[in-house]
Short mmCIF file of C-alpha atoms in Angstrom, two decimals:
data_model
loop_
_atom_site.label_atom_id
_atom_site.label_comp_id
_atom_site.label_asym_id
_atom_site.label_seq_id
_atom_site.Cartn_x
_atom_site.Cartn_y
_atom_site.Cartn_z
CA MET A 1 -214.61 39.96 99.26
CA GLY A 2 -212.78 37.05 97.63
CA ILE A 3 -215.63 34.64 98.42
CA ALA A 4 -218.20 37.06 96.99
CA LEU A 5 -216.20 37.27 93.77
CA ILE A 6 -215.96 33.48 93.51
CA TRP A 7 -219.70 33.09 93.95
CA SER A 8 -220.32 35.81 91.36
CA VAL A 9 -218.19 33.87 88.89
CA ILE A 10 -219.99 30.63 89.75
CA ALA A 11 -223.39 32.30 89.28
CA PHE A 12 -222.27 33.65 85.89
CA LEU A 13 -221.08 30.20 84.79
CA ILE A 14 -224.35 28.61 85.83
CA ARG A 15 -226.36 31.21 83.90
CA TRP A 16 -224.12 30.68 80.87
CA ILE A 17 -224.52 26.90 81.02
CA PHE A 18 -228.29 27.11 81.23
CA SER A 19 -228.38 29.62 78.37
CA LYS A 20 -226.59 26.96 76.28
CA ARG A 21 -228.99 24.26 77.42
CA ARG A 22 -229.45 21.26 75.21
CA GLY A 23 -230.66 18.33 77.21
CA ALA A 24 -233.38 16.43 78.94
CA ILE A 25 -234.49 15.67 82.47
CA SER A 26 -235.37 12.22 83.73
CA TYR A 27 -237.63 12.06 86.77
CA ASP A 28 -237.74 9.33 89.36
CA SER A 29 -241.02 7.46 89.15
CA SER A 30 -241.76 7.78 92.88
CA ASP A 31 -241.17 11.40 93.87
CA GLN A 32 -240.61 13.19 90.53
CA THR A 33 -237.23 14.44 91.72
CA ALA A 34 -234.97 15.57 88.91
CA LEU A 35 -232.16 13.03 88.93
CA TYR A 36 -230.52 13.55 85.60
CA ILE A 37 -229.61 16.59 83.55
CA ARG A 38 -227.66 16.31 80.31
CA MET A 39 -225.84 19.34 78.99
CA LEU A 40 -223.16 19.84 76.40
CA GLY A 41 -219.89 21.23 77.62
CA ALA A 42 -220.92 21.37 81.28
CA CYS A 43 -219.25 18.29 82.70
CA VAL A 44 -216.27 19.77 84.55
CA ILE A 45 -218.16 22.71 86.08
CA PHE A 46 -221.10 20.61 87.21
CA LYS A 47 -218.89 17.91 88.67
CA GLN A 48 -217.26 20.52 90.84
CA LEU A 49 -220.49 22.23 91.86
CA PHE A 50 -223.07 19.46 92.10
CA SER A 51 -221.18 16.17 92.04
CA ARG A 52 -223.32 14.76 94.85
CA ASP A 53 -226.74 15.71 93.48
CA VAL A 54 -226.73 15.84 89.70
CA ARG A 55 -225.68 13.24 87.16
CA VAL A 56 -224.11 14.89 84.15
CA ARG A 57 -222.85 13.69 80.79
CA SER A 58 -220.70 15.80 78.55
CA GLN A 59 -218.84 15.41 75.33
CA VAL A 60 -216.24 13.30 77.14
CA GLY A 61 -218.85 10.74 78.25
CA PHE A 62 -220.34 9.50 81.51
CA GLU A 63 -218.75 10.26 84.84
CA PRO A 64 -216.05 7.60 85.42
CA GLU A 65 -216.53 7.53 89.18
CA ARG A 66 -220.04 6.07 89.02
CA ARG A 67 -220.08 2.88 91.05
CA GLY A 68 -221.05 -0.24 89.14
CA SER A 69 -220.17 1.24 85.77
CA HIS A 70 -217.96 -0.61 83.35
CA PRO A 71 -214.80 1.19 82.20
CA TYR A 72 -216.07 1.41 78.64
CA LEU A 73 -219.01 3.56 79.70
CA GLY A 74 -216.76 6.50 78.91
CA VAL A 75 -218.41 6.21 75.49
CA ASP A 76 -220.57 9.25 74.81
CA PHE A 77 -223.69 7.82 73.18
CA ARG A 78 -224.76 11.26 71.94
CA THR A 79 -221.83 11.28 69.51
CA LEU A 80 -221.82 7.54 68.93
CA HIS A 81 -222.95 7.79 65.32
CA SER A 82 -221.29 11.06 64.39
CA ARG A 83 -219.45 11.31 61.11
CA ALA A 84 -216.41 13.36 60.27
CA GLU A 85 -217.63 16.09 57.93
CA SER A 86 -215.68 16.66 54.78
CA ALA A 87 -214.31 20.06 53.88
CA GLY A 88 -216.68 20.16 50.92
CA SER A 89 -219.70 20.17 53.25
CA ILE A 90 -218.80 23.50 54.87
CA PRO A 91 -220.51 25.73 52.28
CA ALA A 92 -223.69 23.67 52.60
CA ARG A 93 -223.59 24.08 56.38
CA ARG A 94 -223.20 27.82 56.00
CA ILE A 95 -226.21 27.95 53.70
CA ARG A 96 -228.30 25.99 56.20
CA ARG A 97 -227.23 28.33 58.97
CA LEU A 98 -228.22 31.31 56.85
CA PHE A 99 -231.66 29.82 56.29
CA SER A 100 -232.02 29.08 60.01
CA PHE A 101 -230.96 32.60 60.97
CA GLN A 102 -233.35 34.19 58.49
CA ARG A 103 -236.18 31.96 59.66
CA HIS A 104 -235.51 32.90 63.28
CA LEU A 105 -235.32 36.58 62.32
CA LEU A 106 -238.54 36.37 60.33
CA SER A 107 -240.50 34.58 63.05
CA SER A 108 -239.20 36.97 65.71
CA ARG A 109 -240.30 39.98 63.66
CA LEU A 110 -243.71 38.48 63.02
CA LEU A 111 -244.22 37.85 66.73
CA ARG A 112 -243.27 41.46 67.46
CA GLY A 113 -245.33 42.84 64.57
CA VAL A 114 -242.27 44.35 62.89
CA PRO A 115 -242.58 44.73 59.08
CA HIS A 116 -239.94 43.25 56.74
CA GLN A 117 -237.01 45.53 55.98
CA ASN A 118 -234.61 43.04 54.43
CA PRO A 119 -235.34 41.59 50.98
CA LEU A 120 -233.51 38.39 51.96
CA HIS A 121 -236.63 37.21 53.81
CA ILE A 122 -238.18 36.45 50.43
CA LEU A 123 -235.67 33.66 49.88
CA ASP A 124 -236.50 32.14 53.24
CA GLU A 125 -240.26 32.44 52.67
CA ASP A 126 -239.88 30.65 49.35
CA TYR A 127 -237.88 27.96 51.13
CA CYS A 128 -240.66 27.50 53.71
CA GLY A 129 -243.32 27.79 51.04
CA GLN A 130 -242.36 24.45 49.49
CA ALA A 131 -242.72 22.83 52.90
CA ARG A 132 -246.16 24.41 53.31
CA CYS A 133 -247.22 22.91 49.99
CA MET A 134 -246.13 19.49 51.21
CA LEU A 135 -248.07 19.91 54.45
CA GLU A 136 -251.27 20.25 52.45
CA LYS A 137 -250.82 16.52 51.70
CA VAL A 138 -249.67 15.53 55.17
CA GLY A 139 -252.46 12.96 55.38
CA SER A 140 -251.08 10.96 52.45
CA TRP A 141 -249.49 7.61 53.30
CA ASN A 142 -246.87 8.33 50.63
CA PHE A 143 -245.69 11.47 52.47
CA ASP A 144 -241.91 11.70 52.03
CA ILE A 145 -240.61 12.76 55.43
CA PHE A 146 -236.98 12.75 54.22
CA PHE A 147 -237.74 15.32 51.53
CA PHE A 148 -239.84 17.35 53.94
CA ASP A 149 -236.97 17.37 56.44
CA ARG A 150 -234.64 18.75 53.78
CA LEU A 151 -237.17 21.43 52.84
CA THR A 152 -237.43 22.54 56.46
CA ASN A 153 -233.67 22.58 56.99
CA GLY A 154 -233.81 19.67 59.43
CA ASN A 155 -236.80 21.04 61.34
CA SER A 156 -239.41 18.54 60.16
CA LEU A 157 -240.57 17.61 63.66
CA ILE A 158 -241.21 21.23 64.65
CA TYR A 159 -243.01 22.25 61.46
CA LEU A 160 -245.09 19.09 61.12
CA THR A 161 -246.22 18.92 64.75
CA LEU A 162 -247.03 22.63 64.87
CA TYR A 163 -249.05 22.30 61.66
CA LEU A 164 -251.03 19.34 63.03
CA LEU A 165 -251.75 21.07 66.34
CA ASN A 166 -253.20 23.95 64.32
CA HIS A 167 -254.96 21.60 61.89
CA TYR A 168 -256.91 19.99 64.72
CA GLY A 169 -257.61 23.35 66.37
CA LEU A 170 -255.86 22.21 69.54
CA ILE A 171 -253.89 25.40 70.18
CA GLU A 172 -257.05 27.49 70.25
CA LEU A 173 -259.15 24.88 72.03
CA PHE A 174 -256.67 24.35 74.87
CA GLN A 175 -255.65 28.03 74.85
CA LEU A 176 -251.99 27.13 74.41
CA ASP A 177 -249.45 29.94 74.33
CA MET A 178 -247.88 29.92 70.85
CA VAL A 179 -244.49 31.00 72.18
CA LYS A 180 -244.52 28.13 74.69
CA VAL A 181 -245.66 25.66 72.03
CA ARG A 182 -242.88 26.72 69.71
CA ARG A 183 -240.27 26.56 72.48
CA PHE A 184 -241.50 23.13 73.58
CA LEU A 185 -241.23 21.72 70.05
CA VAL A 186 -237.78 23.26 69.53
CA LEU A 187 -236.54 21.66 72.75
CA VAL A 188 -238.13 18.32 71.82
CA GLN A 189 -236.39 18.32 68.45
CA GLU A 190 -233.08 19.33 70.04
CA ASP A 191 -233.30 16.47 72.54
CA TYR A 192 -233.29 13.90 69.76
CA HIS A 193 -229.77 12.77 68.85
CA ASN A 194 -229.63 13.48 65.17
CA HIS A 195 -226.32 11.66 64.88
CA ASN A 196 -228.36 8.47 65.38
CA PRO A 197 -229.06 6.98 61.94
CA TYR A 198 -232.57 5.90 62.96
CA HIS A 199 -233.69 7.15 66.38
CA ASN A 200 -233.63 10.83 65.57
CA SER A 201 -236.08 13.70 65.09
CA VAL A 202 -236.91 12.61 61.52
CA HIS A 203 -238.13 9.27 62.86
CA ALA A 204 -240.22 11.14 65.44
CA ALA A 205 -241.68 13.32 62.66
CA ASP A 206 -242.43 10.22 60.59
CA VAL A 207 -244.23 8.57 63.51
CA THR A 208 -246.21 11.78 64.13
CA GLN A 209 -247.28 11.88 60.48
CA ALA A 210 -248.34 8.22 60.64
CA MET A 211 -250.30 8.91 63.82
CA HIS A 212 -252.12 11.70 61.98
CA CYS A 213 -253.08 9.21 59.25
CA TYR A 214 -254.50 6.84 61.87
CA LEU A 215 -256.36 9.60 63.70
CA LYS A 216 -258.19 10.34 60.42
CA GLU A 217 -259.47 6.76 60.14
CA PRO A 218 -263.31 6.74 60.40
CA LYS A 219 -263.58 4.77 63.67
CA LEU A 220 -261.12 7.06 65.42
CA ALA A 221 -262.16 10.34 63.81
CA LYS A 222 -265.74 10.03 65.05
CA SER A 223 -264.83 8.79 68.54
CA LEU A 224 -261.66 10.47 69.80
CA THR A 225 -261.89 13.58 71.92
CA SER A 226 -259.68 16.62 71.40
CA CYS A 227 -257.73 15.58 74.49
CA ASP A 228 -257.13 12.14 72.94
CA ILE A 229 -255.84 13.74 69.75
CA LEU A 230 -253.54 16.11 71.63
CA LEU A 231 -252.10 13.24 73.66
CA GLY A 232 -251.68 11.11 70.53
CA LEU A 233 -249.70 13.78 68.71
CA LEU A 234 -247.55 14.68 71.72
CA ALA A 235 -246.80 11.02 72.42
CA ALA A 236 -245.80 10.45 68.80
CA ALA A 237 -243.50 13.48 68.80
CA THR A 238 -241.79 12.58 72.09
CA HIS A 239 -241.94 8.77 72.08
CA ASP A 240 -238.15 8.33 71.54
CA LEU A 241 -236.96 11.54 73.21
CA ASP A 242 -233.24 11.52 74.12
CA HIS A 243 -232.76 8.04 72.65
CA PRO A 244 -229.08 7.05 73.04
CA GLY A 245 -228.87 4.93 69.88
CA VAL A 246 -228.43 1.66 71.79
CA ASN A 247 -231.10 -0.69 73.05
CA GLN A 248 -232.31 -1.67 76.49
CA PRO A 249 -230.31 -4.93 76.79
CA PHE A 250 -227.15 -2.93 76.10
CA LEU A 251 -227.96 -0.46 78.89
CA ILE A 252 -228.71 -3.31 81.28
CA LYS A 253 -225.58 -5.34 80.62
CA THR A 254 -223.36 -2.26 80.92
CA ASN A 255 -224.95 -1.30 84.26
CA HIS A 256 -226.08 2.03 82.91
CA TYR A 257 -227.62 4.17 85.62
CA LEU A 258 -230.92 4.54 83.72
CA ALA A 259 -231.27 0.76 83.86
CA SER A 260 -230.77 0.95 87.63
CA LEU A 261 -233.16 3.88 87.98
CA TYR A 262 -235.98 2.05 86.20
CA ARG A 263 -235.06 -1.40 87.53
CA ASN A 264 -234.34 -2.87 84.09
CA THR A 265 -237.99 -2.41 83.07
CA SER A 266 -238.95 -0.37 80.00
CA VAL A 267 -235.78 1.61 80.62
CA LEU A 268 -235.77 3.66 77.42
CA GLU A 269 -239.52 4.21 77.32
CA ASN A 270 -239.54 5.43 80.94
CA HIS A 271 -236.72 7.81 80.11
CA HIS A 272 -238.49 9.09 76.97
CA TRP A 273 -241.61 9.75 79.01
CA ARG A 274 -239.83 11.45 81.91
CA SER A 275 -237.82 13.56 79.49
CA ALA A 276 -241.06 14.68 77.84
CA VAL A 277 -242.52 15.55 81.24
CA GLY A 278 -239.38 17.53 81.98
CA LEU A 279 -239.84 19.62 78.86
CA LEU A 280 -243.56 20.14 79.50
CA ARG A 281 -242.73 21.49 82.93
CA GLU A 282 -239.74 23.50 81.79
CA THR A 283 -241.78 25.30 79.12
CA GLU A 284 -244.90 25.44 81.34
CA LEU A 285 -246.96 24.42 78.33
CA PHE A 286 -249.89 23.29 80.49
CA SER A 287 -249.30 25.64 83.43
CA HIS A 288 -252.60 27.45 82.73
CA LEU A 289 -254.59 24.23 83.18
CA PRO A 290 -255.83 23.01 86.58
CA ALA A 291 -253.04 21.07 88.31
CA GLU A 292 -255.10 17.87 88.31
CA ASP A 293 -255.62 18.05 84.54
CA SER A 294 -251.94 18.70 83.92
CA VAL A 295 -250.84 15.72 86.03
CA ASN A 296 -253.43 13.53 84.33
CA MET A 297 -252.08 14.56 80.91
CA GLU A 298 -248.56 13.61 81.99
CA ARG A 299 -249.75 10.25 83.28
CA GLN A 300 -251.65 9.38 80.09
CA LEU A 301 -248.71 10.54 77.98
CA GLY A 302 -246.56 8.08 79.90
CA SER A 303 -249.04 5.27 79.35
CA LEU A 304 -248.90 5.85 75.58
CA ILE A 305 -245.11 6.06 75.37
CA LEU A 306 -244.62 2.99 77.59
CA ALA A 307 -246.78 1.01 75.15
CA THR A 308 -244.04 1.34 72.51
CA ASP A 309 -241.77 -1.03 74.49
CA ILE A 310 -241.17 -3.75 71.90
CA SER A 311 -240.49 -6.31 74.66
CA ARG A 312 -244.19 -6.04 75.60
CA GLN A 313 -245.38 -6.48 72.02
CA ASN A 314 -247.01 -9.88 72.57
CA GLU A 315 -248.80 -8.63 75.69
CA TYR A 316 -250.48 -5.76 73.84
CA LEU A 317 -251.14 -7.85 70.75
CA ALA A 318 -252.86 -10.60 72.76
CA ARG A 319 -255.06 -8.04 74.49
CA PHE A 320 -255.92 -6.40 71.17
CA ARG A 321 -256.77 -9.78 69.63
CA THR A 322 -258.99 -10.71 72.56
CA HIS A 323 -260.91 -7.43 72.31
CA LEU A 324 -261.47 -8.01 68.59
CA ASP A 325 -262.43 -11.68 68.98
CA GLN A 326 -265.00 -10.82 71.62
CA GLU A 327 -266.16 -7.72 69.75
CA GLU A 328 -266.13 -5.77 73.00
CA LEU A 329 -264.28 -2.62 71.99
CA CYS A 330 -266.44 0.42 72.71
CA LEU A 331 -264.84 3.71 71.73
CA GLY A 332 -267.38 5.54 73.85
CA ASN A 333 -265.40 4.14 76.78
CA ALA A 334 -262.41 6.32 77.72
CA SER A 335 -260.19 3.36 78.67
CA HIS A 336 -260.94 1.63 75.35
CA ARG A 337 -260.14 4.80 73.42
CA HIS A 338 -256.87 5.08 75.29
CA PHE A 339 -256.00 1.47 74.46
CA ILE A 340 -256.68 2.10 70.77
CA LEU A 341 -254.42 5.16 70.95
CA GLN A 342 -251.72 2.90 72.40
CA MET A 343 -252.14 0.46 69.50
CA ALA A 344 -252.14 3.32 66.98
CA LEU A 345 -248.86 4.61 68.41
CA LYS A 346 -247.38 1.12 68.31
CA CYS A 347 -248.36 0.83 64.65
CA ALA A 348 -246.98 4.28 63.86
CA ASP A 349 -243.70 3.45 65.60
CA ILE A 350 -242.98 0.40 63.43
CA CYS A 351 -244.86 1.30 60.25
CA ASN A 352 -241.73 1.69 58.10
CA PRO A 353 -242.12 -1.73 56.42
CA CYS A 354 -245.65 -0.66 55.43
CA ARG A 355 -244.48 2.45 53.55
CA PRO A 356 -243.78 2.53 49.81
CA TRP A 357 -240.52 0.75 48.95
CA GLU A 358 -238.52 3.92 48.28
CA LEU A 359 -239.21 5.15 51.82
CA SER A 360 -239.25 1.77 53.54
CA LYS A 361 -235.85 0.79 52.16
CA GLN A 362 -234.23 3.96 53.51
CA TRP A 363 -235.63 3.31 56.99
CA SER A 364 -234.52 -0.33 56.84
CA GLU A 365 -230.97 0.69 56.04
CA LYS A 366 -230.91 3.27 58.82
CA VAL A 367 -232.26 1.01 61.54
CA THR A 368 -229.94 -1.84 60.58
CA GLU A 369 -227.04 0.60 60.60
CA GLU A 370 -227.81 1.37 64.24
CA PHE A 371 -228.05 -2.34 65.07
CA PHE A 372 -224.73 -3.18 63.46
CA HIS A 373 -222.95 -0.27 65.11
CA GLN A 374 -224.11 -1.47 68.51
CA GLY A 375 -222.79 -4.91 67.62
CA ASP A 376 -219.42 -3.40 66.72
CA ILE A 377 -219.23 -1.70 70.13
CA GLU A 378 -220.18 -4.94 71.89
CA LYS A 379 -217.43 -6.81 70.05
CA LYS A 380 -214.90 -4.10 70.85
CA HIS A 381 -215.60 -4.36 74.57
CA LYS A 382 -215.86 -8.16 74.63
CA LEU A 383 -219.59 -8.16 75.36
CA GLU A 384 -222.08 -10.71 74.10
CA VAL A 385 -223.36 -9.36 70.78
CA SER A 386 -227.09 -8.62 70.88
CA PRO A 387 -229.42 -10.46 68.49
CA LEU A 388 -229.49 -8.96 64.98
CA CYS A 389 -226.54 -6.70 65.80
CA ASP A 390 -223.76 -8.86 64.34
CA SER A 391 -222.99 -7.60 60.84
CA SER A 392 -220.93 -10.72 60.09
CA THR A 393 -223.90 -13.08 60.50
CA ASN A 394 -226.84 -10.86 59.50
CA SER A 395 -227.74 -8.88 56.42
CA ILE A 396 -230.22 -6.05 56.06
CA ALA A 397 -232.57 -8.41 54.24
CA ASP A 398 -232.35 -11.02 57.00
CA VAL A 399 -233.09 -8.49 59.72
CA GLN A 400 -235.99 -6.93 57.84
CA ILE A 401 -237.64 -10.18 56.79
CA GLY A 402 -237.56 -11.46 60.36
CA PHE A 403 -238.89 -8.17 61.72
CA MET A 404 -241.72 -8.08 59.19
CA THR A 405 -242.68 -11.71 59.76
CA TYR A 406 -242.68 -11.87 63.54
CA VAL A 407 -243.43 -8.30 64.63
CA VAL A 408 -245.01 -6.16 61.91
CA GLU A 409 -247.35 -8.59 60.13
CA PRO A 410 -249.16 -9.83 63.28
CA LEU A 411 -249.74 -6.27 64.52
CA PHE A 412 -250.98 -4.80 61.25
CA ALA A 413 -253.18 -7.82 60.54
CA GLU A 414 -255.03 -7.12 63.79
CA TRP A 415 -255.14 -3.40 63.07
CA ALA A 416 -256.78 -4.19 59.73
CA ARG A 417 -259.38 -6.27 61.59
CA PHE A 418 -260.11 -3.28 63.79
CA SER A 419 -260.04 -0.69 61.02
CA ASP A 420 -260.71 -2.36 57.68
CA THR A 421 -260.14 0.65 55.45
CA ARG A 422 -258.31 1.54 52.30
CA LEU A 423 -255.31 2.70 54.36
CA SER A 424 -255.09 -0.64 56.19
CA GLN A 425 -255.18 -2.57 52.92
CA THR A 426 -252.58 -0.21 51.42
CA MET A 427 -250.24 -0.80 54.37
CA LEU A 428 -250.62 -4.58 54.15
CA GLY A 429 -250.04 -4.40 50.40
CA HIS A 430 -246.80 -2.45 50.81
CA LEU A 431 -245.71 -4.83 53.56
CA CYS A 432 -246.18 -7.83 51.28
CA LEU A 433 -244.33 -6.20 48.38
CA ASN A 434 -241.47 -4.95 50.57
CA LYS A 435 -240.99 -8.37 52.12
CA ALA A 436 -240.84 -9.92 48.66
CA SER A 437 -238.30 -7.27 47.59
CA TRP A 438 -236.02 -8.07 50.52
CA LYS A 439 -236.31 -11.79 49.80
CA ALA A 440 -235.27 -11.12 46.22
CA LEU A 441 -232.22 -9.24 47.51
CA GLN A 442 -231.08 -12.02 49.85
CA PRO A 443 -229.12 -14.09 47.27
CA GLU A 444 -227.67 -10.89 45.83
CA GLU A 445 -226.41 -9.78 49.26
CA ALA A 446 -224.93 -13.20 50.02
CA GLU A 447 -223.11 -13.28 46.68
CA PHE A 448 -221.79 -9.78 47.19
CA GLU A 449 -220.36 -10.64 50.60
CA GLN A 450 -218.79 -13.91 49.40
CA ASP A 451 -216.99 -11.93 46.71
CA GLY A 452 -215.42 -9.79 49.42
CA GLY A 453 -217.65 -6.79 48.78
CA SER A 454 -218.38 -4.34 51.52
CA ARG A 455 -221.77 -4.40 53.18
CA ALA A 456 -224.50 -2.05 52.03
CA LEU A 457 -224.10 -0.25 55.36
CA PRO A 458 -220.41 0.65 55.55
CA GLN A 459 -220.94 2.58 58.75
CA GLY A 460 -223.40 0.23 60.43
CA SER A 461 -225.11 1.42 63.68
CA VAL A 462 -227.91 0.62 66.32
CA GLU A 463 -231.65 0.54 66.99
CA SER A 464 -233.29 0.12 70.33
#
């Protein structure tokens, strides 16, 4: 009787934990076995129940008993960039929660066909209405994703991706279940760490919007299949899923288990891909498709996300340049179309320097904040500070000018050769102006620091 009661309690706790789910699953590349589940508040219970089979992180950090781990891996990367909220922000949080509750209530009623009975829904519809107006211009390169995220109460990735899936007719064409689509996008957005200054759901939404702009380019619009477009949008939305806010070298030198799992090769990108696959399977988004088609979609999604590994930038760029030099790209060829999708995603991922200055500057500050915060952690634990992560020897302008010169310019110059359109020229124009603006700020930053002023990023952080 006592044993039965214990197991009843255990079963209840497991159901409760899974009802509070907020995590991602990383699959081993060989047998697709689920090796890693991240859940908030589940550490103690899971250690007791599944300590031999499941790797769990909680709010207190990674499990200390993991062999090969450094003692400082007790750091919980999900809360690495969290800020203490001031008392004055509480009313604003309550307002946001009210909007979220009303939106959930409204969407639930619509799905069930229940008419409105509460006049408060009008406020929420007006709130969403502004976002809908913005989405009518989602193809504009000047699209302000920060403003759109505020309009959607921090749900920019969900609203934008759902809109684009409808815009391209993909939900109807692939007979996707709207409830599953919505649940998938909600889980995707939740699995981004929004405490990260840069690698968060807003960045994913921005990359998805940029991908949409590229998909509309004449060469792609007349050649890509519906399957290509679906993969492009899904890859953009999930390309940094469950990003920890530190880069691959940091994971490798701290013997993080993901680095071991993926043998120090495209560690983050492999994890982003496997996490996306985990959510696809959890929501059964493609369960109605033939098994072969579903597996093929997962494989191609992985190929796109793995292409965003910045350490392989020169490899992809050289291949792109060779194709263009030899004029051998044929978008009637499925493998060539897939390669162009890879290059489009790479461009979308690092297109911030090609945005208008007001947007580009915000992204530059956020990504450098992540870099500098990683550097601060490395100093604290007596690790070698990663390149560009030392706030005492680098400025935002230095980091951005180097990034634009050696990474962004070569890629977008080749993209302009492939797709010589107004958008390509606009991006190169913004890139040139933004680089000049950062150069103009260099002496100003140096002077400010020599005078003992605090850096423009008082709470510096990391990019990967």
